[in-house]
mmCIF file of C-alpha atoms in Angstrom:
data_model
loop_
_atom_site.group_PDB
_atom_site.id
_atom_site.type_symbol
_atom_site.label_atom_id
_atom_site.label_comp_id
_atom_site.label_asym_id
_atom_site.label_seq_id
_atom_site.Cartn_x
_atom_site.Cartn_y
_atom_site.Cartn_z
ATOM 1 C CA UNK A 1 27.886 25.504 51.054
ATOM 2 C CA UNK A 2 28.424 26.801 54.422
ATOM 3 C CA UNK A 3 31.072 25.376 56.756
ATOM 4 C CA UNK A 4 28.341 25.179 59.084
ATOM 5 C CA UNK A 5 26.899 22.718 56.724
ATOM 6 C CA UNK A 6 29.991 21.305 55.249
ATOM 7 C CA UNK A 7 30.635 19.757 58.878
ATOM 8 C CA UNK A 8 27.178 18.432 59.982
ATOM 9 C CA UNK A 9 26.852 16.550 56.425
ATOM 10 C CA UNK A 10 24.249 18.652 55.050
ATOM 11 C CA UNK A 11 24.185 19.421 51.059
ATOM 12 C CA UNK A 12 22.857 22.750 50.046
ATOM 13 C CA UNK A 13 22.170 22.071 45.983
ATOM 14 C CA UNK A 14 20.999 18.496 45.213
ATOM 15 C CA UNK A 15 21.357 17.981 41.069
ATOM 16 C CA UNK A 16 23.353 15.352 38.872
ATOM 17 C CA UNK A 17 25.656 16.705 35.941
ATOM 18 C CA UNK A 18 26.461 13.300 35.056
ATOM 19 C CA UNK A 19 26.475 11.447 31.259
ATOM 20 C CA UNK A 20 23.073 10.268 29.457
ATOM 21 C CA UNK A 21 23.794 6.730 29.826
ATOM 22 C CA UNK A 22 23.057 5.709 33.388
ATOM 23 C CA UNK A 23 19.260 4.885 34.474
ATOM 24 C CA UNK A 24 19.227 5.710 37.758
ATOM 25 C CA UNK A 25 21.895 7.324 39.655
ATOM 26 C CA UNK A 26 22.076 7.977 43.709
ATOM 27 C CA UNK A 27 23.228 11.257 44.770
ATOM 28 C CA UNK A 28 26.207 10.634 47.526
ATOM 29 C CA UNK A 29 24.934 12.979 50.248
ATOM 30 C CA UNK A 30 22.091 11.542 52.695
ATOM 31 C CA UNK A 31 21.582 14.633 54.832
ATOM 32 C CA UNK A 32 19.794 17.647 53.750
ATOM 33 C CA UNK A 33 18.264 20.640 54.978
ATOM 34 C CA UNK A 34 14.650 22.805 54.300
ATOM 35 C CA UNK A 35 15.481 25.426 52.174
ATOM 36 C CA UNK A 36 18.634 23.554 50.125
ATOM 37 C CA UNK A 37 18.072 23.695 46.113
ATOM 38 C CA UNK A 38 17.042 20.872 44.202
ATOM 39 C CA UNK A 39 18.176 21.209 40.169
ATOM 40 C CA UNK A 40 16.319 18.684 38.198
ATOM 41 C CA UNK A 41 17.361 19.089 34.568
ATOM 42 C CA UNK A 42 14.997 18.234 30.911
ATOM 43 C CA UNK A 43 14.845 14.540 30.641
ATOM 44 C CA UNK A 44 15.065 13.563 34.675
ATOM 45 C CA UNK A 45 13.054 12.949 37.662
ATOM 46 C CA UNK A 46 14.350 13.058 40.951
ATOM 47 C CA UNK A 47 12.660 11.090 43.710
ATOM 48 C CA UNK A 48 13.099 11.176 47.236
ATOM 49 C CA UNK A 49 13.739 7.514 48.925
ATOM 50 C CA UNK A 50 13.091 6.798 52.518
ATOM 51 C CA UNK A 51 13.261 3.436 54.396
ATOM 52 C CA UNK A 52 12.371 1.852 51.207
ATOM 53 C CA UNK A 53 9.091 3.733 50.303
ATOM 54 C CA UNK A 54 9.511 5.628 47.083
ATOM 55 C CA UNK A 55 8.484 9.731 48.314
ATOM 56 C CA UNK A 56 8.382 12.826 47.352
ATOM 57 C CA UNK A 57 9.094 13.216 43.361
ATOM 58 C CA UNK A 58 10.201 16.311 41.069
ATOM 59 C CA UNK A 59 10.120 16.603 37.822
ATOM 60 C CA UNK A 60 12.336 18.894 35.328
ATOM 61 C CA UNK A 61 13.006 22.366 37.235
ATOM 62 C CA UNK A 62 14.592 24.378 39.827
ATOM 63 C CA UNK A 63 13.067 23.569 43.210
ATOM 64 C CA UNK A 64 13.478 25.334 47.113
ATOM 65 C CA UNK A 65 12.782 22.438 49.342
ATOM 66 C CA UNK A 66 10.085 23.284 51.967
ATOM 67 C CA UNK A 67 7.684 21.507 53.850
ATOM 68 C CA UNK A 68 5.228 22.271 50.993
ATOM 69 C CA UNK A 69 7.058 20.388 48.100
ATOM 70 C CA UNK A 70 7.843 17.621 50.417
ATOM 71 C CA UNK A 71 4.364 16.688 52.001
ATOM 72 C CA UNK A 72 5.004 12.673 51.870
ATOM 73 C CA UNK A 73 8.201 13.137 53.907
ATOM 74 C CA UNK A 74 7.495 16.070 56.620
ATOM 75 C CA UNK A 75 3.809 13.576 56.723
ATOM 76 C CA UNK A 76 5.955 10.543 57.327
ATOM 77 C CA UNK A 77 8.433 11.792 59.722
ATOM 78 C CA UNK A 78 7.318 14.729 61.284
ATOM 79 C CA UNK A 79 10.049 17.373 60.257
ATOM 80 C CA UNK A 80 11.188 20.076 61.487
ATOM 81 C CA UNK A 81 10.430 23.369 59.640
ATOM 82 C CA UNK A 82 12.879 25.663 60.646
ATOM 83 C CA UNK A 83 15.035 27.295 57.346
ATOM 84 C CA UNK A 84 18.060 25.005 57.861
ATOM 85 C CA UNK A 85 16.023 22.061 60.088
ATOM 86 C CA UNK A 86 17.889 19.208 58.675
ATOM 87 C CA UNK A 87 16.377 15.596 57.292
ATOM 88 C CA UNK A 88 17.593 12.559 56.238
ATOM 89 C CA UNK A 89 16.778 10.974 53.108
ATOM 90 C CA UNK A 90 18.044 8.987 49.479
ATOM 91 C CA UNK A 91 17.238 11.094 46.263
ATOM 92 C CA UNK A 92 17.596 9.118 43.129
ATOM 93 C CA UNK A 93 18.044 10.650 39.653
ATOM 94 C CA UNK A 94 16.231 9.376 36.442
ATOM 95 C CA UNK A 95 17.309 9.127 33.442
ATOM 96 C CA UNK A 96 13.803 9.777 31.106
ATOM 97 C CA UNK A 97 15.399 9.771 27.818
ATOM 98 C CA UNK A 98 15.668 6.656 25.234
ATOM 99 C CA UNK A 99 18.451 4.591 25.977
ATOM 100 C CA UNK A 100 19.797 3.886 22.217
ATOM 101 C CA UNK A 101 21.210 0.523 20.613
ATOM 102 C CA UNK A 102 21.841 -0.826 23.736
ATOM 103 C CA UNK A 103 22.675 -4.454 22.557
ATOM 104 C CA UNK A 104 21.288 -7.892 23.347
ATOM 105 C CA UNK A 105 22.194 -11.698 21.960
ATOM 106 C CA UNK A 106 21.019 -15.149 23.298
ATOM 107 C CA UNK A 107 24.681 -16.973 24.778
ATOM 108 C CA UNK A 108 23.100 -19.984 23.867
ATOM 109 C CA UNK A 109 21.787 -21.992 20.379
ATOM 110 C CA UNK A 110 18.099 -21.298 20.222
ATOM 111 C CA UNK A 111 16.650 -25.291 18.660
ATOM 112 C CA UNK A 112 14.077 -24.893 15.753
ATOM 113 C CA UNK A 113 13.158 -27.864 13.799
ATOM 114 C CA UNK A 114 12.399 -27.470 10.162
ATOM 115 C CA UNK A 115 8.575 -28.031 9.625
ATOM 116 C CA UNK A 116 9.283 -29.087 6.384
ATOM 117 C CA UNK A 117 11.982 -32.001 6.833
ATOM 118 C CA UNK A 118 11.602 -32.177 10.475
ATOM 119 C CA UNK A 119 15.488 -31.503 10.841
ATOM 120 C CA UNK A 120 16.758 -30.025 14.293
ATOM 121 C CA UNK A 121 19.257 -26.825 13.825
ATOM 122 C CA UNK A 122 20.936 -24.846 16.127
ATOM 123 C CA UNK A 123 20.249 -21.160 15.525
ATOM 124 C CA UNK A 124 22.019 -17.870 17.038
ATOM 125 C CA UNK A 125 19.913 -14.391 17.279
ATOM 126 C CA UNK A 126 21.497 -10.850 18.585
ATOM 127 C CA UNK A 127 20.083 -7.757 17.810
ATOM 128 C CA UNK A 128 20.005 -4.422 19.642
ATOM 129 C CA UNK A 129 17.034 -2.519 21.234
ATOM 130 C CA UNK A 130 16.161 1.018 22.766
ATOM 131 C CA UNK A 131 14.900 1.123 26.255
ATOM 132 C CA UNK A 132 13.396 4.160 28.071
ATOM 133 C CA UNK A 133 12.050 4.471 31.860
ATOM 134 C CA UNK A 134 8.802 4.825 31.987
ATOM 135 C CA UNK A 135 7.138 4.384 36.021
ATOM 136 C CA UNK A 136 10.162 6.081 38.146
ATOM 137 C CA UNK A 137 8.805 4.841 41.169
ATOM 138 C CA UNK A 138 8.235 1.491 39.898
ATOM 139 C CA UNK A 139 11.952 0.605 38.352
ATOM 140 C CA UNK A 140 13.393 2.110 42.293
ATOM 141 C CA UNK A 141 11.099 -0.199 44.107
ATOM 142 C CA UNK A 142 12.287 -2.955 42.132
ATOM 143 C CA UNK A 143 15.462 -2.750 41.413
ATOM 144 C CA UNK A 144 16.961 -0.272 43.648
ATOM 145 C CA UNK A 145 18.540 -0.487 47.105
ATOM 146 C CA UNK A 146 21.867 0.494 48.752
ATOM 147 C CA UNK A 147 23.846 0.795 45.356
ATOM 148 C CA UNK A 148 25.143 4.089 43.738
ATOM 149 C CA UNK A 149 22.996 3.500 40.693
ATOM 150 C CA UNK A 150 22.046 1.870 37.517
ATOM 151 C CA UNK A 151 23.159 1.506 34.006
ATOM 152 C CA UNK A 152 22.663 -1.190 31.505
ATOM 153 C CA UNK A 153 26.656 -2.011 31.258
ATOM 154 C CA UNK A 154 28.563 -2.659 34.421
ATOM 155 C CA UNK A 155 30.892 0.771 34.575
ATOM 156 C CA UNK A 156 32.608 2.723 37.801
ATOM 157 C CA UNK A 157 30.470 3.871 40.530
ATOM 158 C CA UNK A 158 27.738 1.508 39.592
ATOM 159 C CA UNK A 159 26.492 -1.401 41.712
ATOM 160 C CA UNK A 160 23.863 -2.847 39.547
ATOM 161 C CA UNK A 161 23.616 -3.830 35.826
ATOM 162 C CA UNK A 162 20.608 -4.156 34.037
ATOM 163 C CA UNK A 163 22.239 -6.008 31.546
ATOM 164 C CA UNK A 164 22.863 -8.408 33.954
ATOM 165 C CA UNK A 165 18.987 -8.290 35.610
ATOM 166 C CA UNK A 166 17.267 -8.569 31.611
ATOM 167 C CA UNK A 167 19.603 -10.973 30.346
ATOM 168 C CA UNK A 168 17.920 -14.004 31.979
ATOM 169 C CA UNK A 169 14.306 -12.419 30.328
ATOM 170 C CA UNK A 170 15.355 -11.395 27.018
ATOM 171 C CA UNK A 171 17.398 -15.385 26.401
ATOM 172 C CA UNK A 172 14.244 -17.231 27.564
ATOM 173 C CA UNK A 173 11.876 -15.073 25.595
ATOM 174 C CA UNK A 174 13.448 -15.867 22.429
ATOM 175 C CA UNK A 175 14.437 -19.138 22.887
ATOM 176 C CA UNK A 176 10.259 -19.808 23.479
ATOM 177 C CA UNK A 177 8.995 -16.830 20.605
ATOM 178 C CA UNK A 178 11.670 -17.256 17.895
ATOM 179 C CA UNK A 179 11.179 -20.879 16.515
ATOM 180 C CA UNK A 180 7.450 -20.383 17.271
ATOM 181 C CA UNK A 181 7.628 -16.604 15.314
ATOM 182 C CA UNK A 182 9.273 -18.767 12.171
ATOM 183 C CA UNK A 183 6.631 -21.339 12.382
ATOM 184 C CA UNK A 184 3.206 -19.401 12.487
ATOM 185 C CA UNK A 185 4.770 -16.484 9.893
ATOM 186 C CA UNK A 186 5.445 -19.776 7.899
ATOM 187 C CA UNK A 187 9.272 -17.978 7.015
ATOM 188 C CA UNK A 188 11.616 -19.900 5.079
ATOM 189 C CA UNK A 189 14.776 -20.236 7.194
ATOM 190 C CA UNK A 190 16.955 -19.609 4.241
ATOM 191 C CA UNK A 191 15.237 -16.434 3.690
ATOM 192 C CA UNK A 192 14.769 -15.460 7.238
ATOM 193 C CA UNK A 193 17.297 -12.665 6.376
ATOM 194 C CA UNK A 194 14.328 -10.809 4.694
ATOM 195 C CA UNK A 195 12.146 -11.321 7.479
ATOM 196 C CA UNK A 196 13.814 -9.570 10.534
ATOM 197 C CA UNK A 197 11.389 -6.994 10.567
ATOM 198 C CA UNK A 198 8.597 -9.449 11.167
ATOM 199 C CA UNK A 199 10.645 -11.479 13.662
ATOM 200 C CA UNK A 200 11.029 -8.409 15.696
ATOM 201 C CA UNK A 201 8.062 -6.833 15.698
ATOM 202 C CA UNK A 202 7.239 -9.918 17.677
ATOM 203 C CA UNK A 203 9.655 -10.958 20.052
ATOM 204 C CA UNK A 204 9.427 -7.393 21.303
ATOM 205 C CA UNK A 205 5.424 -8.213 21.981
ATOM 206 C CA UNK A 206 6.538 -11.162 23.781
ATOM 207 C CA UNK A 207 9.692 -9.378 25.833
ATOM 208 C CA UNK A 208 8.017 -6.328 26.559
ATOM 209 C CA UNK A 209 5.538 -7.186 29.448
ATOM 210 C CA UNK A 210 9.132 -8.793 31.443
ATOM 211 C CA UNK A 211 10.565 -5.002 31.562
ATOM 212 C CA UNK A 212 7.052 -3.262 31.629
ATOM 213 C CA UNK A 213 7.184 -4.966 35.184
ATOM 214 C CA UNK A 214 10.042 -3.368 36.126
ATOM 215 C CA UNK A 215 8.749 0.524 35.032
ATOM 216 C CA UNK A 216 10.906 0.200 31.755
ATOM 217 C CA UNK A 217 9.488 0.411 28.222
ATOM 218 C CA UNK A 218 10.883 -0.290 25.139
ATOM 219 C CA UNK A 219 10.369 1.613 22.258
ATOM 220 C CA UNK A 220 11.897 -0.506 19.480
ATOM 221 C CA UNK A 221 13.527 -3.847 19.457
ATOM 222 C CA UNK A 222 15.557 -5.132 16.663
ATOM 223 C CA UNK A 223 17.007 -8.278 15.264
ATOM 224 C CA UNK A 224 19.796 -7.717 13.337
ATOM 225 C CA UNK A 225 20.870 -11.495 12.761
ATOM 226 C CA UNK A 226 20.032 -14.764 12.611
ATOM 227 C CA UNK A 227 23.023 -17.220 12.755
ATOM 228 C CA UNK A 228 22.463 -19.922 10.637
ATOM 229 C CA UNK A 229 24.622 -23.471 11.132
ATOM 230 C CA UNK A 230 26.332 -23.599 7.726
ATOM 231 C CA UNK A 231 28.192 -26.381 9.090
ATOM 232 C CA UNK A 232 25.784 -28.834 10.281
ATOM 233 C CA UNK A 233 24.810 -31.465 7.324
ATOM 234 C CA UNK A 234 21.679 -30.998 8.304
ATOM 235 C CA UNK A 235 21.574 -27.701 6.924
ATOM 236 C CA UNK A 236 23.326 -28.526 3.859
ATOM 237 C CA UNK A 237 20.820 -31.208 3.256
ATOM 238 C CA UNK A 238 18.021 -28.251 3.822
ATOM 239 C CA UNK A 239 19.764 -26.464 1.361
ATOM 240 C CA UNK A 240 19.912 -28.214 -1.178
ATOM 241 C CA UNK A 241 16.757 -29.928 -1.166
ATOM 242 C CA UNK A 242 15.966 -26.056 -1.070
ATOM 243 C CA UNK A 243 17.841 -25.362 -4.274
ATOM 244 C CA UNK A 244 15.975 -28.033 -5.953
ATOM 245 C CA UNK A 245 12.537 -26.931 -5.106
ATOM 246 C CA UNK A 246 13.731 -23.154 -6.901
ATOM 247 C CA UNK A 247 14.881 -24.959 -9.866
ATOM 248 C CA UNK A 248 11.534 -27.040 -9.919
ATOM 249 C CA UNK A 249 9.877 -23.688 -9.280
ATOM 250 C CA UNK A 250 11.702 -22.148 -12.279
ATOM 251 C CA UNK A 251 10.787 -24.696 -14.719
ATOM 252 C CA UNK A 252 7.326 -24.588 -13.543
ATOM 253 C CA UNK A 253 7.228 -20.790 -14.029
ATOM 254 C CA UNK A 254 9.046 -20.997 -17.282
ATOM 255 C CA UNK A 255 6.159 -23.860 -18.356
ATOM 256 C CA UNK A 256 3.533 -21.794 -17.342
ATOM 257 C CA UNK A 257 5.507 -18.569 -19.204
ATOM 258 C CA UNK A 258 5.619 -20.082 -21.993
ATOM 259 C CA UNK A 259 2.012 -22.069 -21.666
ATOM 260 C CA UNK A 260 0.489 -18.462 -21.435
ATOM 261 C CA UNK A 261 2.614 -17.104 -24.493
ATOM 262 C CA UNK A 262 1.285 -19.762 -26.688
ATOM 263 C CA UNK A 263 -2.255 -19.268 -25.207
ATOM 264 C CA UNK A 264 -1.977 -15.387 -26.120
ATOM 265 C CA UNK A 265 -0.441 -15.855 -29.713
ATOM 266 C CA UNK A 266 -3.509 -18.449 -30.499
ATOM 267 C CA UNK A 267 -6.232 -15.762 -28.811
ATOM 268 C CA UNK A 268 -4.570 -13.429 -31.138
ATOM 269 C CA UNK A 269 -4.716 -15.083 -34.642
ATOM 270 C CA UNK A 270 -8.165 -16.000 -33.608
ATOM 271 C CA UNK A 271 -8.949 -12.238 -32.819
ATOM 272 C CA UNK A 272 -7.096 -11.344 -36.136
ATOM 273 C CA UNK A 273 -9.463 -14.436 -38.254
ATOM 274 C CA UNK A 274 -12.175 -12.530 -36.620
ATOM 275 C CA UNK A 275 -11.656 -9.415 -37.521
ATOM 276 C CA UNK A 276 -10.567 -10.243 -41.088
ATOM 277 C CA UNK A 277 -13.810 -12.204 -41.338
ATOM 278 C CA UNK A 278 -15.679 -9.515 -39.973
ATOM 279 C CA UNK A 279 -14.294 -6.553 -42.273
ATOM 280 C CA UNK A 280 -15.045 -9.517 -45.167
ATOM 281 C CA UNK A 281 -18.552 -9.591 -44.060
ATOM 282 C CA UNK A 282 -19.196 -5.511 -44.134
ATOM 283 C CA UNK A 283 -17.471 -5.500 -47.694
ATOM 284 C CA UNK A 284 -20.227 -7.754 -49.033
ATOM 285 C CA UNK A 285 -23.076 -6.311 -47.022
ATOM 286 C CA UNK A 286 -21.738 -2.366 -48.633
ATOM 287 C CA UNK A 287 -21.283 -4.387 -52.214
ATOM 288 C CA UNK A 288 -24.886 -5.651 -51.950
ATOM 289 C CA UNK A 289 -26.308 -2.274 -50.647
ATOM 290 C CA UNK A 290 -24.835 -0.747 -52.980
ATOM 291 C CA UNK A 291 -26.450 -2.901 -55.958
ATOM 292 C CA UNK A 292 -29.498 -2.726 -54.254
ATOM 293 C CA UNK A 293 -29.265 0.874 -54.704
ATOM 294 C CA UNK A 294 -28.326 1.275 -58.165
ATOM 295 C CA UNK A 295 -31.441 -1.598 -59.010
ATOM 296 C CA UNK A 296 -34.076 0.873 -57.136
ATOM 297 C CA UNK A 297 -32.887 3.491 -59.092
ATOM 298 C CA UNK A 298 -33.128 1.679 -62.370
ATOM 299 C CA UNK A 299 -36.529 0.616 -61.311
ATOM 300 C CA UNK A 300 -37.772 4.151 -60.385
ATOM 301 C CA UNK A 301 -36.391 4.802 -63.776
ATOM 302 C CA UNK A 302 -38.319 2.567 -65.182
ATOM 303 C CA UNK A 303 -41.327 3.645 -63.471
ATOM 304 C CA UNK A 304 -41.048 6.809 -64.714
ATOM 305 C CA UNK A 305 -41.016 6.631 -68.142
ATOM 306 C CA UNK A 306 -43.665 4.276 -68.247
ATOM 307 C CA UNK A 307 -46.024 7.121 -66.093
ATOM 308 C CA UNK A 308 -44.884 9.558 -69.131
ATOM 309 C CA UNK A 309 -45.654 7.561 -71.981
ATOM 310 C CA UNK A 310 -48.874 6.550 -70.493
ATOM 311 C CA UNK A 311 -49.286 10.348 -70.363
ATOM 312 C CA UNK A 312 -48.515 11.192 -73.723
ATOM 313 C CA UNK A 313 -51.244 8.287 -74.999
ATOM 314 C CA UNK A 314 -53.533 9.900 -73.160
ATOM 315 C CA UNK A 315 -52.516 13.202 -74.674
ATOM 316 C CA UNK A 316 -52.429 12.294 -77.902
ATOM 317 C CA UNK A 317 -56.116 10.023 -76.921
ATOM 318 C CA UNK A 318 -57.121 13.322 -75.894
ATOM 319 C CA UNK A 319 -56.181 15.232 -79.027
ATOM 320 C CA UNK A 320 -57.979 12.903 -81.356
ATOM 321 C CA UNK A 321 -60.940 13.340 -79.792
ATOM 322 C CA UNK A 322 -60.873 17.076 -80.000
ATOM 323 C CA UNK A 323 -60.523 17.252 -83.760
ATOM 324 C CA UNK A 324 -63.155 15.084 -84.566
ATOM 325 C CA UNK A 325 -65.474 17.186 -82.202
ATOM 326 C CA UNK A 326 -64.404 19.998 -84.329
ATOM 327 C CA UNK A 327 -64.778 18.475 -87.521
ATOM 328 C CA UNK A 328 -68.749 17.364 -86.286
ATOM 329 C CA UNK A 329 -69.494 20.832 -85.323
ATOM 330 C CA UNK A 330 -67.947 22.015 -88.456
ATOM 331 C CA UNK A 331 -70.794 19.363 -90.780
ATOM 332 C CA UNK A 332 -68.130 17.373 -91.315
ATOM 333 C CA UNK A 333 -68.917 13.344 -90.955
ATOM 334 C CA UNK A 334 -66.647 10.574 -91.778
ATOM 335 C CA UNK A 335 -67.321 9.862 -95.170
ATOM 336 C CA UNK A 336 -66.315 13.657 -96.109
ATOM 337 C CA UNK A 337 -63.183 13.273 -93.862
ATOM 338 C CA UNK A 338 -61.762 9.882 -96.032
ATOM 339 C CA UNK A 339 -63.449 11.590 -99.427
ATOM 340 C CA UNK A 340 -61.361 14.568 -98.661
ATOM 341 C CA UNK A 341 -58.429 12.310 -97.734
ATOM 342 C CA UNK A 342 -58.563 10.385 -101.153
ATOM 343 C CA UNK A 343 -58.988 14.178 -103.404
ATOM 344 C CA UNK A 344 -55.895 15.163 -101.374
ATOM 345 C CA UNK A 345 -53.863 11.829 -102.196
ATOM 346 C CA UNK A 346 -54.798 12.289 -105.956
ATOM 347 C CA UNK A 347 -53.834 15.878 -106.053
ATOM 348 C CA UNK A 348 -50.730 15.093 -104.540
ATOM 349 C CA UNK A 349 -49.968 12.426 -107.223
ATOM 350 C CA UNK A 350 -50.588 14.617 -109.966
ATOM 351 C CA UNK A 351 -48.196 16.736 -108.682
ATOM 352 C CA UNK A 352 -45.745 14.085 -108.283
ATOM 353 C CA UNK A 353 -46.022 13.318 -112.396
ATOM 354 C CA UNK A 354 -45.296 16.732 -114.085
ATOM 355 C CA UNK A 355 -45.898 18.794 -116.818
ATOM 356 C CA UNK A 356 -47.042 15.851 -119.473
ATOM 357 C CA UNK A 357 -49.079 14.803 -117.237
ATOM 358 C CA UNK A 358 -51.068 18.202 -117.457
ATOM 359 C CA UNK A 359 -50.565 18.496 -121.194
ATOM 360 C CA UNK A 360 -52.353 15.200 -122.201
ATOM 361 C CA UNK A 361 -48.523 13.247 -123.224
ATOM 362 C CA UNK A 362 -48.525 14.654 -126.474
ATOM 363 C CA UNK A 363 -45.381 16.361 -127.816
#
């Protein structure tokens, strides 16, 4: 910077090296000049402020300020455009990247009444959430006026807290969404521990519109505990009317255990009388096959030899009738056939008696 410079106020290289937790932050200097450098580094936006009216904006990247990169404020006041004409104007930093685990809790007892005894308790919630900017121009016109900048914690330098700005939002919003978010999930509030996710999914529907307002965003919100009031009697009662219903639900699931057990062992001796029945049934039904077999074998058998002695009658028929053909063709009648039959017995009979016979019995 010149000393020319240095003594009319002017700044020659506009850029903030500061730390990644602050919002927004307000570069000291005012007074500038056409032709000063403008550093805007990954992650920020740099916006030019006049009179309240949200201007000229830059995003990541090294920048020579001239009347062509600054239309909205050479429009609006008629600069200058000399190489060191100077101008007068606010230029705000933004912080674009996610803001992590930044940390919330309701500083009073949020009032839920059990919907299944009716019973008023007193419950605590804190959780943390991530929170981005997402409409620059939107969060300055809001929020921002003569202050240094903006964080989330009050810290040095700073002149506004947005902890202090979303605390209001965030308490009401779950003091209306978290009893309701118990009730319509229908969560047991001694197992609400298992439900966070749930819980948060949708008190961050129901809180997000509040900071969308205000050109913030946020990309996760968590609930990381719900305080229960182990003190109150109330409770206690809850709980143990609670521990009663599991025991009644443990019998009932041990009844029905065993209900089924006994159902299954009776299916399965009737499967096995089935199936012993069944094998019973193709024994007999292979047993009488099989004798039906062995009968219409005996029977075709049967059939069979009475075909081949019918065939050897009628052989035999057939044979008689040939000789006695022959014998007729021969001269032969039936009184020479049983003549012929009654020489050949007496021959043979004489035969039968021997020599004395022959000799006439004498000696």
């Amino acid at each position: 910077m010149s000393e020319e410079m240095k003594k009319e106020g002017l700044f020659s290289v506009i850029k903030y090296e500061g730390d990644n937790d602050t919002f927004i932050w307000k570069h000291p200097i005012e007074d500038f000049n056409y032709g000063s450098q403008l550093i805007v580094h990954e992650s920020q936006e740099a916006v030019f402020f006049k009179d309240g009216q949200a201007l000229d904006t830059f995003g990541p990247g090294r920048y020579t300020l001239e009347t062509q990169n600054l239309p909205l404020i050479g429009k609006a006041y008629k600069l200058a455009t000399g190489p060191q004409s100077p101008f007068h104007a606010e230029v705000y930093f933004i912080n674009k990247t996610v803001q992590m685990a930044i940390k919330w809790g309701t500083p009073d007892k949020v009032r839920f009444i059990d919907p299944l005894t009716g019973t008023p308790l007193d419950l605590g919630a804190s959780g943390e959430m991530n929170v981005q900017v997402s409409n620059s121009r939107n969060l300055l016109i809001q929020l921002v006026g003569t202050m240094k900048g903006i964080a989330w914690e009050d810290g040095p330098g700073f002149t506004k807290s947005l902890q202090e700005s979303f605390r209001p939002l965030i308490s009401t919003a779950v003091k209306t969404n978290l009893p309701a978010v118990i009730k319509e999930q229908a969560i047991d509030i001694l197992e609400i521990d298992s439900n966070l996710g749930l819980i948060s999914d949708n008190l961050r529907e129901k809180i997000l519109p509040g900071f969308e307002e205000y050109g913030l965003t946020i990309p996760q919100f968590y609930v990381t505990s719900v305080v229960l009031p182990e003190n109150d009697p109330n409770f206690k009662r809850i709980r143990e009317l609670h521990t009663i219903t599991l025991q009644t639900r443990i019998i009932q699931a041990e009844a029905t255990v065993k209900t089924a057990q006994a159902q299954s062992e009776a299916q399965y001796r009737t499967a096995q009388e089935q199936s012993k029945a069944a094998i019973e049934v193709a024994h007999r039904e292979a047993e009488l096959q099989k004798q039906t077999t062995e009968t219409e074998i005996l029977k075709r058998e049967a059939e069979r030899k009475i075909i081949a002695a019918q065939a050897d009658a009628e052989a035999a028929k057939m044979a008689g009738l040939t000789e006695a053909e022959i014998m007729r063709a021969k001269g032969y009648n039936q009184k020479d056939v049983l003549q012929a039959e009654v020489q050949k017995a007496y021959a043979e009979g004489i035969g039968n008696m021997g020599p004395e016979v022959s000799n006439g019995g004498g000696g």
